[in-house]
Amino acid sequence: GGVNWQPVIELGAAVSVREVKVDTATNRDIVLVATDNGLYRSADEGQTYSAVATFGGMSVWSLARTSAGWLASAQPCPAAAVGLRCGLATTLFLSADRGATWAPISNPGSVFAGNGRTTLGVAAPGDSVVYAYSSDVADAAMKDVYRSADGGQTWVANGVNATKVPTNPVAGMTNMNICHGQCWYNQMVLVDPQDPARNTVWIGGDLATARTTNGGGSWTVETWWLYSQ
């Protein structure tokens, strides 16, 4: 219960842990750890970890369990960029064997392309509907919020960026570039589990939060950091 702790476990040369997820599909939990220097997997409930070869030299940002398996967003990242912007395109990888092996998603039509850091969101583990909140490759502006209905293999783009206007624009938030220059770390996407269609989604960035109730087609600014506006 947190009273006693075992010694610290070092994960190779990683200095930043971005996400920890646990696969509880069987009686032996699998632990997946996304770091700035690869993905680490424990097949013994967190006792020991091994680097997953697919992600060598990559910065792994987000993990989500979907109907297709485990999804991971990862970018090649120069050593000098550890913990900072990678500046290279993100690939979404899929594992159908609880994180043991991975391959890029099929991505027909190359809809998910030209993206930087990407955060994945599902309402509940194992859902078929998945959202991907992506910056541009430079991690300096919002690129889009994508929606998948097949666990993350195929995607629909919604144009959620500086070209889209919210239903209630406010001064300083006149378009949906919600993370601005902080897109390289300031990302949030939450899918409402109370919506059976999985069309209600919240996103956040450096200045505001916004909500859609139609799967990303339109957005309403719900909170703004300057209370007087």
Protein backbone atom coordinates (compact mmCIF):
# COMPACT_ATOMS: atom_id res chain seq x y z
CA GLY A 1 0.00 0.00 0.00
CA GLY A 2 2.94 2.35 -0.39
CA VAL A 3 4.39 1.97 3.12
CA ASN A 4 7.49 0.09 1.99
CA TRP A 5 9.35 0.40 -1.29
CA GLN A 6 11.94 -1.68 -3.14
CA PRO A 7 15.15 -0.11 -4.52
CA VAL A 8 14.89 2.25 -7.49
CA ILE A 9 14.86 0.55 -10.89
CA GLU A 10 16.91 2.29 -13.57
CA LEU A 11 15.49 2.15 -17.11
CA GLY A 12 18.62 2.26 -19.25
CA ALA A 13 19.63 5.84 -20.10
CA ALA A 14 16.10 7.22 -19.73
CA VAL A 15 15.76 10.36 -17.64
CA SER A 16 12.06 11.12 -18.19
CA VAL A 17 9.05 8.85 -17.72
CA ARG A 18 6.09 10.03 -19.79
CA GLU A 19 3.50 7.35 -19.06
CA VAL A 20 3.07 4.07 -17.19
CA LYS A 21 0.33 1.64 -18.24
CA VAL A 22 -0.55 -1.84 -17.00
CA ASP A 23 -2.06 -4.64 -19.09
CA THR A 24 -4.34 -6.61 -16.79
CA ALA A 25 -5.82 -8.91 -19.44
CA THR A 26 -4.46 -12.05 -17.75
CA ASN A 27 -3.49 -13.07 -14.23
CA ARG A 28 0.06 -11.81 -14.84
CA ASP A 29 0.23 -8.04 -15.20
CA ILE A 30 2.40 -6.54 -17.93
CA VAL A 31 3.83 -3.07 -17.20
CA LEU A 32 4.70 -0.69 -20.06
CA VAL A 33 6.74 2.46 -19.42
CA ALA A 34 7.08 5.21 -22.04
CA THR A 35 10.30 7.21 -21.66
CA ASP A 36 12.41 9.80 -23.48
CA ASN A 37 14.73 6.94 -24.46
CA GLY A 38 12.57 4.04 -25.53
CA LEU A 39 9.80 1.81 -24.24
CA TYR A 40 10.38 -0.56 -21.32
CA ARG A 41 8.34 -3.67 -20.59
CA SER A 42 8.01 -5.79 -17.49
CA ALA A 43 6.54 -9.27 -17.79
CA ASP A 44 6.86 -9.96 -14.05
CA GLU A 45 4.57 -7.27 -12.62
CA GLY A 46 7.26 -4.60 -12.36
CA GLN A 47 10.08 -6.61 -10.82
CA THR A 48 12.38 -6.29 -13.85
CA TYR A 49 12.24 -4.36 -17.13
CA SER A 50 13.61 -4.84 -20.63
CA ALA A 51 13.91 -2.28 -23.42
CA VAL A 52 11.64 -3.02 -26.38
CA ALA A 53 13.93 -3.14 -29.40
CA THR A 54 11.48 -1.40 -31.77
CA PHE A 55 11.85 1.87 -29.85
CA GLY A 56 15.62 2.16 -29.63
CA GLY A 57 16.63 5.82 -30.01
CA MET A 58 13.01 6.96 -29.90
CA SER A 59 11.08 9.17 -27.52
CA VAL A 60 7.85 7.41 -26.51
CA TRP A 61 5.19 9.82 -25.37
CA SER A 62 1.81 8.08 -24.96
CA LEU A 63 0.27 4.62 -24.59
CA ALA A 64 -3.33 3.39 -24.87
CA ARG A 65 -4.96 -0.04 -24.93
CA THR A 66 -7.56 -0.30 -27.66
CA SER A 67 -9.64 -2.98 -29.36
CA ALA A 68 -6.71 -3.60 -31.73
CA GLY A 69 -4.10 -3.97 -28.98
CA TRP A 70 -1.67 -1.48 -27.45
CA LEU A 71 -0.97 1.79 -29.29
CA ALA A 72 2.17 3.84 -28.75
CA SER A 73 3.19 7.23 -30.16
CA ALA A 74 6.92 7.63 -30.68
CA GLN A 75 9.39 10.00 -32.37
CA PRO A 76 13.03 9.52 -33.33
CA CYS A 77 14.84 11.92 -31.04
CA PRO A 78 18.42 13.23 -31.29
CA ALA A 79 20.44 12.75 -28.11
CA ALA A 80 20.77 16.52 -27.74
CA ALA A 81 16.97 16.82 -27.55
CA VAL A 82 16.46 14.53 -24.53
CA GLY A 83 13.49 15.85 -22.58
CA LEU A 84 12.87 18.61 -25.13
CA ARG A 85 11.48 18.89 -28.67
CA CYS A 86 12.48 16.03 -30.95
CA GLY A 87 11.63 17.89 -34.15
CA LEU A 88 10.93 14.68 -36.09
CA ALA A 89 7.68 13.04 -37.16
CA THR A 90 5.72 10.76 -34.85
CA THR A 91 4.78 7.21 -35.83
CA LEU A 92 1.96 5.27 -34.20
CA PHE A 93 2.89 1.68 -33.39
CA LEU A 94 0.58 -1.23 -32.56
CA SER A 95 1.19 -4.35 -30.48
CA ALA A 96 -1.19 -7.30 -30.56
CA ASP A 97 0.80 -9.39 -28.04
CA ARG A 98 0.68 -7.27 -24.88
CA GLY A 99 3.62 -5.10 -25.83
CA ALA A 100 6.15 -7.80 -26.73
CA THR A 101 6.41 -6.86 -30.42
CA TRP A 102 5.33 -3.74 -32.32
CA ALA A 103 4.76 -2.56 -35.88
CA PRO A 104 3.60 0.75 -37.40
CA ILE A 105 -0.17 1.03 -37.85
CA SER A 106 -1.57 0.27 -41.31
CA ASN A 107 -2.68 3.93 -41.68
CA PRO A 108 -4.51 3.59 -45.03
CA GLY A 109 -4.55 6.83 -46.95
CA SER A 110 -1.71 8.11 -44.74
CA VAL A 111 -4.22 10.28 -42.84
CA PHE A 112 -2.04 10.28 -39.73
CA ALA A 113 1.09 11.93 -41.13
CA GLY A 114 3.32 14.93 -40.59
CA ASN A 115 2.66 15.05 -36.85
CA GLY A 116 4.88 15.84 -33.91
CA ARG A 117 4.28 14.85 -30.31
CA THR A 118 0.99 12.95 -29.98
CA THR A 119 -1.15 12.06 -26.97
CA LEU A 120 -3.58 9.14 -27.24
CA GLY A 121 -6.95 8.94 -25.49
CA VAL A 122 -9.62 6.29 -24.92
CA ALA A 123 -12.63 6.39 -22.64
CA ALA A 124 -11.94 2.87 -21.37
CA PRO A 125 -9.15 0.36 -22.03
CA GLY A 126 -10.01 -1.83 -25.00
CA ASP A 127 -12.28 0.70 -26.72
CA SER A 128 -12.46 0.76 -30.50
CA VAL A 129 -12.77 4.57 -30.56
CA VAL A 130 -9.43 6.33 -30.02
CA TYR A 131 -8.38 9.97 -30.29
CA ALA A 132 -4.92 11.30 -31.13
CA TYR A 133 -4.01 14.88 -30.15
CA SER A 134 -1.07 15.96 -32.30
CA SER A 135 1.22 18.95 -32.62
CA ASP A 136 3.02 19.81 -35.84
CA VAL A 137 6.43 18.23 -36.41
CA ALA A 138 8.20 21.20 -34.85
CA ASP A 139 6.03 20.75 -31.73
CA ALA A 140 5.25 24.47 -31.94
CA ALA A 141 1.55 24.52 -32.88
CA MET A 142 -1.55 22.34 -32.90
CA LYS A 143 -1.76 20.01 -35.92
CA ASP A 144 -5.04 18.16 -35.33
CA VAL A 145 -7.20 15.89 -33.21
CA TYR A 146 -7.76 12.63 -35.06
CA ARG A 147 -10.46 10.02 -34.44
CA SER A 148 -10.21 6.29 -35.07
CA ALA A 149 -13.11 3.84 -34.88
CA ASP A 150 -11.06 0.65 -35.31
CA GLY A 151 -8.65 0.77 -32.41
CA GLY A 152 -6.11 3.04 -34.08
CA GLN A 153 -5.39 1.52 -37.49
CA THR A 154 -7.30 4.08 -39.57
CA TRP A 155 -7.93 7.73 -38.75
CA VAL A 156 -10.17 10.67 -39.60
CA ALA A 157 -8.71 14.19 -39.48
CA ASN A 158 -10.85 16.96 -37.98
CA GLY A 159 -8.75 20.03 -38.80
CA VAL A 160 -8.42 21.08 -35.16
CA ASN A 161 -5.80 23.81 -35.46
CA ALA A 162 -5.46 27.48 -36.37
CA THR A 163 -7.83 26.97 -39.31
CA LYS A 164 -10.79 25.95 -37.10
CA VAL A 165 -12.83 28.47 -35.11
CA PRO A 166 -14.52 27.38 -31.85
CA THR A 167 -18.25 27.96 -31.40
CA ASN A 168 -17.49 30.69 -28.84
CA PRO A 169 -14.13 32.32 -29.62
CA VAL A 170 -12.67 34.51 -26.89
CA ALA A 171 -9.90 37.10 -27.03
CA GLY A 172 -6.65 35.17 -27.29
CA MET A 173 -8.46 31.94 -28.23
CA THR A 174 -9.94 32.78 -31.60
CA ASN A 175 -9.04 29.45 -33.17
CA MET A 176 -8.29 25.88 -32.12
CA ASN A 177 -4.50 26.16 -31.90
CA ILE A 178 -4.99 25.26 -28.25
CA CYS A 179 -1.40 24.42 -27.28
CA HIS A 180 0.55 27.06 -29.24
CA GLY A 181 4.29 27.07 -28.55
CA GLN A 182 3.87 24.66 -25.64
CA CYS A 183 2.64 21.81 -27.85
CA TRP A 184 5.83 19.86 -27.18
CA TYR A 185 4.60 19.04 -23.66
CA ASN A 186 1.32 20.80 -22.82
CA GLN A 187 -1.21 18.28 -24.15
CA MET A 188 -4.40 16.79 -22.72
CA VAL A 189 -7.11 14.66 -24.30
CA LEU A 190 -9.87 12.98 -22.28
CA VAL A 191 -12.72 10.91 -23.72
CA ASP A 192 -15.98 10.90 -21.74
CA PRO A 193 -16.84 7.31 -20.69
CA GLN A 194 -20.44 8.38 -20.02
CA ASP A 195 -20.98 8.96 -23.75
CA PRO A 196 -21.67 5.54 -25.31
CA ALA A 197 -20.83 6.87 -28.78
CA ARG A 198 -17.45 8.19 -27.52
CA ASN A 199 -18.11 11.51 -29.25
CA THR A 200 -17.62 13.73 -26.17
CA VAL A 201 -13.98 14.71 -25.80
CA TRP A 202 -12.09 17.34 -23.81
CA ILE A 203 -8.74 18.76 -24.92
CA GLY A 204 -6.41 21.15 -23.14
CA GLY A 205 -3.32 23.19 -23.88
CA ASP A 206 -1.45 26.17 -22.51
CA LEU A 207 -4.37 28.61 -22.23
CA ALA A 208 -7.71 26.82 -22.42
CA THR A 209 -9.76 23.66 -22.47
CA ALA A 210 -12.33 22.85 -25.14
CA ARG A 211 -15.01 20.21 -25.61
CA THR A 212 -16.61 18.50 -28.57
CA THR A 213 -19.81 16.46 -28.46
CA ASN A 214 -19.74 15.33 -32.08
CA GLY A 215 -16.44 13.48 -32.32
CA GLY A 216 -14.29 16.48 -33.16
CA GLY A 217 -16.33 18.25 -35.81
CA SER A 218 -16.93 21.35 -33.68
CA TRP A 219 -15.49 22.62 -30.40
CA THR A 220 -16.56 24.92 -27.57
CA VAL A 221 -14.08 26.72 -25.32
CA GLU A 222 -15.01 25.69 -21.77
CA THR A 223 -12.29 27.32 -19.66
CA TRP A 224 -9.90 30.20 -20.29
CA TRP A 225 -6.98 31.09 -18.04
CA LEU A 226 -7.74 34.84 -17.84
CA TYR A 227 -10.82 34.97 -15.60
CA SER A 228 -11.70 38.51 -16.65
CA GLN A 229 -12.36 37.35 -20.20
